[in-house]
C-alpha cells in the first residue's frame, strides 16, 4: 500500500511527515537504552527479513497479489521503539533505492507502515495475549494492517486527486486489507510461533515488564 | 558486528534471509502472471486518481529491476542489494544509537 507521489495534497503529506517524524524521533530516543550486542544484530536481521519478505508477492486468483508487510511482527519481536526503527529503514530504502512509494509521500508511508502498523500490532498483541494467547499474533498482524490501510484511506480521501471521496477510499482500503490482512495475520502468527519456540528470549514484545520464563511455548 | 552472545541464531537468520532472497524471482513471476493490483490502486481507479501517480525520484533500481537485465535476474539482484542494504543500514543505525 505504498503511496506514490501525486496522490496526496501537500498539507496532507505535511501532516503525515509531522506525525511520522515525531513518532520516529521518540523511537530513536527510547531505542538508545535498548540496543546492544544482542538487540542491534536482531534489529538488522528483522529489518532485512521484512524487506526480503515484502518482495514475495503472493499471487491471489482473481488478478491480485499481496505481500507480507511485517510492521506488527517487528513490533512484537523488537518492541515498539526498535520495531519503528526497523520499518523506517525498510520503507525509506524502498522509496529511495527502488522508487517504491513517493518521496513527498514518504512521510505518509512511514506513518502507515513504520508507525501505525508497528504500534498497533504491538498494542493488539499485548491486549489479545491476555485473553487468548494463541490468537494474539494473528490478530495483531491482521488488525494492524487494517488500521494502516485506514490511515492511507483517510490520507488519500482527504486529497484532491481522489476527489475528496473519503466515503469511497476508506471502505476500499479497509475492506480490501481486511481480506488481504488474513494472510498477514497468518504469516505473523507462523513466524512469531517459530521464533517464540526457538528463541523465546528474543521476543521483547512478549516479555517487557515481565520476568523471563524458560517455558514459553505457544 | 559483534555477535558474541548469539552466533547460532545469526547463522540461522542469515540462511532464512538467503532463502527469501532466492525465492523473490519466482514470486515476482507468479504475481506478474496474475497481475499485481492492490486496494490503493482500486481506490485510485474508483475516484479518477490513477493518472495522478507520479515519480519524483525513480531510484537506482526502479521497481525492483535492473536496467539491462531480464526481469528474473533484475528481481534477484534487487533482492540481494535491498536486503543487504537494509541489514547494513539498520545495524549501522543501531550501533550509532548504542553510544
Short mmCIF file of C-alpha atoms in Angstrom, two decimals:
data_model
loop_
_atom_site.label_atom_id
_atom_site.label_comp_id
_atom_site.label_asym_id
_atom_site.label_seq_id
_atom_site.Cartn_x
_atom_site.Cartn_y
_atom_site.Cartn_z
CA UNK A 1 0.00 0.00 0.00
CA UNK A 2 2.90 2.36 -0.70
CA UNK A 3 1.53 5.74 -1.75
CA UNK A 4 3.20 7.22 -4.87
CA UNK A 5 3.81 10.93 -5.28
CA UNK A 6 0.91 12.84 -6.78
CA UNK A 7 -1.75 11.16 -4.66
CA UNK A 8 -1.59 13.37 -1.54
CA UNK A 9 -2.31 17.08 -1.22
CA UNK A 10 0.71 18.95 0.22
CA UNK A 11 -0.94 19.69 3.57
CA UNK A 12 -1.92 16.03 3.99
CA UNK A 13 1.62 14.90 3.11
CA UNK A 14 2.98 17.52 5.53
CA UNK A 15 0.80 16.31 8.40
CA UNK A 16 1.94 12.74 7.79
CA UNK A 17 5.59 13.92 7.84
CA UNK A 18 4.95 15.64 11.18
CA UNK A 19 3.30 12.57 12.67
CA UNK A 20 5.89 10.10 11.48
CA UNK A 21 8.76 12.45 12.34
CA UNK A 22 7.55 12.83 15.91
CA UNK A 23 6.99 9.09 16.35
CA UNK A 24 10.34 8.11 14.81
CA UNK A 25 12.12 10.77 16.87
CA UNK A 26 10.59 9.35 20.02
CA UNK A 27 11.53 5.83 18.93
CA UNK A 28 15.16 6.92 18.40
CA UNK A 29 15.31 8.41 21.90
CA UNK A 30 13.80 5.34 23.52
CA UNK A 31 15.90 2.91 21.47
CA UNK A 32 19.16 4.19 22.95
CA UNK A 33 18.67 2.18 26.11
CA UNK A 34 17.60 -0.98 24.33
CA UNK A 35 20.36 -1.56 21.81
CA UNK A 36 23.44 -3.69 22.39
CA UNK A 37 25.27 -6.78 21.17
CA UNK A 38 22.08 -8.83 21.20
CA UNK A 39 19.40 -6.40 20.02
CA UNK A 40 21.36 -4.47 17.37
CA UNK A 41 22.00 -7.55 15.16
CA UNK A 42 18.37 -8.57 15.71
CA UNK A 43 17.23 -5.11 14.59
CA UNK A 44 19.24 -5.56 11.38
CA UNK A 45 18.09 -9.10 10.70
CA UNK A 46 14.40 -8.30 11.29
CA UNK A 47 14.58 -5.22 9.05
CA UNK A 48 16.39 -7.16 6.29
CA UNK A 49 13.99 -10.10 6.63
CA UNK A 50 10.97 -7.82 6.30
CA UNK A 51 12.48 -6.14 3.22
CA UNK A 52 13.07 -9.53 1.60
CA UNK A 53 9.64 -10.85 2.64
CA UNK A 54 7.94 -7.79 1.16
CA UNK A 55 9.39 -8.75 -2.21
CA UNK A 56 7.46 -12.02 -2.15
CA UNK A 57 4.16 -11.15 -3.80
CA UNK A 58 1.72 -13.97 -3.19
CA UNK A 59 -0.47 -14.35 -6.27
CA UNK A 60 -4.16 -14.48 -5.44
CA UNK A 61 -6.54 -15.90 -8.07
CA UNK A 62 -8.72 -13.12 -9.44
CA UNK A 63 -5.97 -10.79 -10.53
CA UNK A 64 -4.40 -9.50 -7.37
CA UNK A 65 -1.46 -10.25 -5.17
CA UNK A 66 -0.39 -9.40 -1.68
CA UNK A 67 2.79 -9.34 0.25
CA UNK A 68 3.66 -9.55 3.93
CA UNK A 69 4.01 -6.06 5.45
CA UNK A 70 5.66 -7.05 8.71
CA UNK A 71 5.21 -4.00 10.93
CA UNK A 72 3.21 -5.88 13.55
CA UNK A 73 5.79 -8.66 13.56
CA UNK A 74 8.56 -6.11 14.07
CA UNK A 75 6.65 -4.53 16.97
CA UNK A 76 6.00 -7.87 18.64
CA UNK A 77 9.55 -9.17 18.28
CA UNK A 78 11.55 -5.97 18.78
CA UNK A 79 9.19 -3.88 20.89
CA UNK A 80 7.68 -0.59 19.71
CA UNK A 81 10.82 1.57 19.53
CA UNK A 82 13.11 -0.82 17.64
CA UNK A 83 10.13 -2.00 15.60
CA UNK A 84 9.55 1.55 14.37
CA UNK A 85 13.26 1.91 13.53
CA UNK A 86 13.34 -1.41 11.63
CA UNK A 87 10.34 -0.47 9.49
CA UNK A 88 11.68 3.05 8.98
CA UNK A 89 14.83 1.54 7.42
CA UNK A 90 12.76 -0.76 5.19
CA UNK A 91 10.28 1.87 3.94
CA UNK A 92 12.96 4.53 3.39
CA UNK A 93 15.21 2.21 1.35
CA UNK A 94 12.21 1.05 -0.69
CA UNK A 95 11.43 4.67 -1.59
CA UNK A 96 14.96 5.95 -2.20
CA UNK A 97 16.55 2.97 -3.94
CA UNK A 98 13.61 1.22 -5.61
CA UNK A 99 11.11 4.04 -6.19
CA UNK A 100 8.51 2.04 -4.22
CA UNK A 101 6.40 4.80 -2.68
CA UNK A 102 6.92 8.50 -3.34
CA UNK A 103 9.39 10.92 -1.81
CA UNK A 104 6.80 13.56 -0.89
CA UNK A 105 4.59 10.68 0.24
CA UNK A 106 7.39 9.05 2.25
CA UNK A 107 6.12 10.66 5.46
CA UNK A 108 2.71 9.08 4.88
CA UNK A 109 4.17 5.69 4.04
CA UNK A 110 6.34 5.84 7.14
CA UNK A 111 3.30 6.82 9.21
CA UNK A 112 1.19 3.93 7.91
CA UNK A 113 3.82 1.19 7.71
CA UNK A 114 6.51 2.14 10.23
CA UNK A 115 4.37 3.79 12.92
CA UNK A 116 0.73 2.63 12.81
CA UNK A 117 1.46 -0.94 11.71
CA UNK A 118 4.17 -1.39 14.34
CA UNK A 119 2.46 0.32 17.29
CA UNK A 120 -1.00 -1.10 16.57
CA UNK A 121 0.49 -4.56 16.17
CA UNK A 122 2.38 -4.26 19.44
CA UNK A 123 -0.65 -3.00 21.38
CA UNK A 124 -3.07 -5.51 19.86
CA UNK A 125 -0.65 -8.35 20.60
CA UNK A 126 -0.33 -7.38 24.25
CA UNK A 127 -4.08 -6.88 24.72
CA UNK A 128 -5.20 -10.06 22.97
CA UNK A 129 -2.48 -12.13 24.62
CA UNK A 130 -4.18 -11.60 27.99
CA UNK A 131 -7.43 -13.01 26.63
CA UNK A 132 -6.32 -15.82 24.29
CA UNK A 133 -2.62 -16.05 23.60
CA UNK A 134 -2.64 -18.41 20.57
CA UNK A 135 -4.63 -15.81 18.59
CA UNK A 136 -2.60 -12.79 19.66
CA UNK A 137 -0.04 -12.67 16.84
CA UNK A 138 -2.67 -13.37 14.17
CA UNK A 139 -5.00 -10.62 15.45
CA UNK A 140 -2.05 -8.22 15.76
CA UNK A 141 -0.89 -8.83 12.18
CA UNK A 142 -4.42 -8.59 10.77
CA UNK A 143 -5.67 -5.67 12.83
CA UNK A 144 -2.53 -3.58 12.42
CA UNK A 145 -2.53 -3.84 8.64
CA UNK A 146 -6.23 -2.87 8.56
CA UNK A 147 -5.50 0.21 10.69
CA UNK A 148 -2.57 1.09 8.41
CA UNK A 149 -4.90 0.82 5.44
CA UNK A 150 -7.37 3.08 7.26
CA UNK A 151 -4.64 5.72 7.68
CA UNK A 152 -3.82 5.52 3.96
CA UNK A 153 -7.51 5.58 3.03
CA UNK A 154 -8.11 8.71 5.11
CA UNK A 155 -4.98 10.41 3.74
CA UNK A 156 -5.82 9.88 0.08
CA UNK A 157 -9.51 10.50 0.74
CA UNK A 158 -8.71 13.98 2.03
CA UNK A 159 -6.73 14.76 -1.15
CA UNK A 160 -7.89 16.37 -4.38
CA UNK A 161 -6.55 13.59 -6.64
CA UNK A 162 -9.10 11.26 -5.04
CA UNK A 163 -11.82 13.96 -5.36
CA UNK A 164 -12.08 14.09 -1.55
CA UNK A 165 -14.09 10.87 -1.72
CA UNK A 166 -13.39 9.59 1.78
CA UNK A 167 -16.57 7.54 1.53
CA UNK A 168 -15.02 5.61 -1.35
CA UNK A 169 -11.36 5.38 -0.41
CA UNK A 170 -11.79 4.28 3.21
CA UNK A 171 -14.12 1.34 2.53
CA UNK A 172 -12.00 0.12 -0.40
CA UNK A 173 -8.78 0.29 1.65
CA UNK A 174 -10.23 -1.15 4.86
CA UNK A 175 -12.29 -3.96 3.30
CA UNK A 176 -9.54 -4.86 0.83
CA UNK A 177 -6.91 -5.09 3.53
CA UNK A 178 -9.28 -6.83 5.94
CA UNK A 179 -9.22 -9.68 3.40
CA UNK A 180 -5.54 -9.46 2.44
CA UNK A 181 -4.74 -8.99 6.13
CA UNK A 182 -5.76 -12.59 6.80
CA UNK A 183 -2.52 -13.60 5.06
CA UNK A 184 -0.63 -11.01 7.11
CA UNK A 185 -2.09 -12.41 10.31
CA UNK A 186 -1.31 -15.99 9.34
CA UNK A 187 2.31 -15.23 8.44
CA UNK A 188 2.77 -13.08 11.56
CA UNK A 189 1.44 -15.92 13.72
CA UNK A 190 3.54 -18.57 11.98
CA UNK A 191 6.83 -16.64 12.18
CA UNK A 192 6.13 -15.45 15.70
CA UNK A 193 5.32 -19.02 16.77
CA UNK A 194 8.57 -20.28 15.28
CA UNK A 195 10.72 -17.59 16.90
CA UNK A 196 8.92 -17.80 20.25
CA UNK A 197 9.52 -21.57 20.33
CA UNK A 198 13.12 -21.45 19.12
CA UNK A 199 14.35 -18.34 20.93
CA UNK A 200 11.73 -17.03 23.40
CA UNK A 201 14.31 -14.69 24.90
CA UNK A 202 14.38 -12.71 21.66
CA UNK A 203 10.69 -11.79 21.77
CA UNK A 204 10.73 -8.44 23.51
CA UNK A 205 7.06 -7.59 22.98
CA UNK A 206 6.10 -10.61 24.98
CA UNK A 207 8.28 -10.08 27.98
CA UNK A 208 8.61 -6.38 28.54
CA UNK A 209 7.71 -5.58 32.15
CA UNK A 210 7.70 -9.26 32.94
CA UNK A 211 10.15 -11.78 34.26
CA UNK A 212 11.55 -14.04 31.57
CA UNK A 213 10.44 -17.60 31.96
CA UNK A 214 12.08 -20.53 30.17
CA UNK A 215 8.89 -22.50 29.45
CA UNK A 216 7.20 -20.27 26.95
CA UNK A 217 5.98 -22.48 24.12
CA UNK A 218 2.81 -21.24 22.49
CA UNK B 1 29.18 -6.82 14.07
CA UNK B 2 29.84 -8.22 17.49
CA UNK B 3 27.64 -11.23 17.99
CA UNK B 4 29.43 -12.98 20.80
CA UNK B 5 26.23 -13.98 22.56
CA UNK B 6 24.24 -15.02 19.52
CA UNK B 7 26.26 -16.83 16.84
CA UNK B 8 23.72 -19.64 16.45
CA UNK B 9 20.69 -17.52 15.69
CA UNK B 10 22.61 -15.14 13.47
CA UNK B 11 23.70 -18.04 11.25
CA UNK B 12 20.16 -19.41 11.07
CA UNK B 13 18.76 -15.95 10.37
CA UNK B 14 21.28 -15.47 7.57
CA UNK B 15 20.11 -18.70 5.93
CA UNK B 16 16.49 -17.52 6.23
CA UNK B 17 17.39 -14.23 4.54
CA UNK B 18 19.17 -16.11 1.76
CA UNK B 19 16.12 -18.33 1.22
CA UNK B 20 13.80 -15.31 0.99
CA UNK B 21 16.12 -13.59 -1.49
CA UNK B 22 16.38 -16.68 -3.73
CA UNK B 23 12.58 -17.05 -3.74
CA UNK B 24 11.96 -13.45 -4.85
CA UNK B 25 12.20 -14.02 -8.66
CA UNK B 26 9.72 -16.93 -8.53
CA UNK B 27 7.18 -14.86 -6.60
CA UNK B 28 7.69 -11.89 -8.93
CA UNK B 29 6.98 -14.13 -11.92
CA UNK B 30 3.90 -15.68 -10.27
CA UNK B 31 2.37 -12.36 -9.19
CA UNK B 32 3.10 -10.92 -12.63
CA UNK B 33 1.20 -13.86 -14.12
CA UNK B 34 -1.99 -12.97 -12.19
CA UNK B 35 -1.48 -9.20 -12.45
CA UNK B 36 -0.34 -7.14 -9.50
CA UNK B 37 -3.00 -4.88 -8.01
CA UNK B 38 -3.85 -3.82 -4.50
CA UNK B 39 -6.66 -1.87 -2.83
CA UNK B 40 -4.93 1.53 -3.17
CA UNK B 41 -4.94 1.06 -6.95
CA UNK B 42 -8.62 0.10 -6.86
CA UNK B 43 -9.36 3.24 -4.81
CA UNK B 44 -7.40 5.35 -7.30
CA UNK B 45 -9.29 3.83 -10.22
CA UNK B 46 -12.64 4.39 -8.49
CA UNK B 47 -12.01 8.09 -7.84
CA UNK B 48 -10.13 9.01 -11.01
CA UNK B 49 -6.78 9.38 -9.24
CA UNK B 50 -4.90 6.69 -11.17
CA UNK B 51 -3.37 9.18 -13.63
CA UNK B 52 -2.11 11.41 -10.81
CA UNK B 53 0.51 8.91 -9.65
CA UNK B 54 3.93 10.29 -10.45
CA UNK B 55 7.58 9.60 -9.76
CA UNK B 56 9.78 12.22 -8.09
CA UNK B 57 12.88 10.03 -7.88
CA UNK B 58 12.82 6.69 -9.72
CA UNK B 59 15.62 5.24 -7.58
CA UNK B 60 18.74 3.36 -8.66
CA UNK B 61 16.79 0.14 -9.19
CA UNK B 62 13.34 1.36 -10.22
CA UNK B 63 10.51 -1.03 -9.43
CA UNK B 64 12.97 -3.69 -8.23
CA UNK B 65 14.51 -4.08 -11.68
CA UNK B 66 18.00 -3.57 -13.07
CA UNK B 67 18.17 -1.71 -16.38
CA UNK B 68 19.60 -4.08 -18.97
CA UNK B 69 18.89 -7.25 -17.02
CA UNK B 70 15.92 -9.55 -17.52
CA UNK B 71 13.06 -9.45 -15.01
CA UNK B 72 14.07 -12.54 -13.01
CA UNK B 73 17.74 -11.61 -12.71
CA UNK B 74 16.79 -7.99 -12.02
CA UNK B 75 14.50 -9.06 -9.20
CA UNK B 76 17.20 -11.32 -7.77
CA UNK B 77 19.82 -8.54 -7.84
CA UNK B 78 17.29 -6.12 -6.31
CA UNK B 79 16.52 -8.60 -3.54
CA UNK B 80 20.23 -9.12 -2.80
CA UNK B 81 21.03 -5.39 -2.85
CA UNK B 82 17.94 -4.32 -0.89
CA UNK B 83 18.26 -7.00 1.77
CA UNK B 84 21.98 -6.36 2.28
CA UNK B 85 21.47 -2.59 2.31
CA UNK B 86 18.60 -2.80 4.82
CA UNK B 87 20.68 -5.06 7.06
CA UNK B 88 23.64 -2.69 6.86
CA UNK B 89 21.63 0.49 7.44
CA UNK B 90 19.66 -0.94 10.36
CA UNK B 91 22.76 -2.36 12.09
CA UNK B 92 24.71 0.87 11.50
CA UNK B 93 21.84 2.94 12.90
CA UNK B 94 21.63 0.60 15.87
CA UNK B 95 25.38 0.84 16.53
CA UNK B 96 25.25 4.64 16.31
CA UNK B 97 22.43 4.74 18.85
CA UNK B 98 24.22 2.42 21.27
CA UNK B 99 26.53 5.17 22.47
#
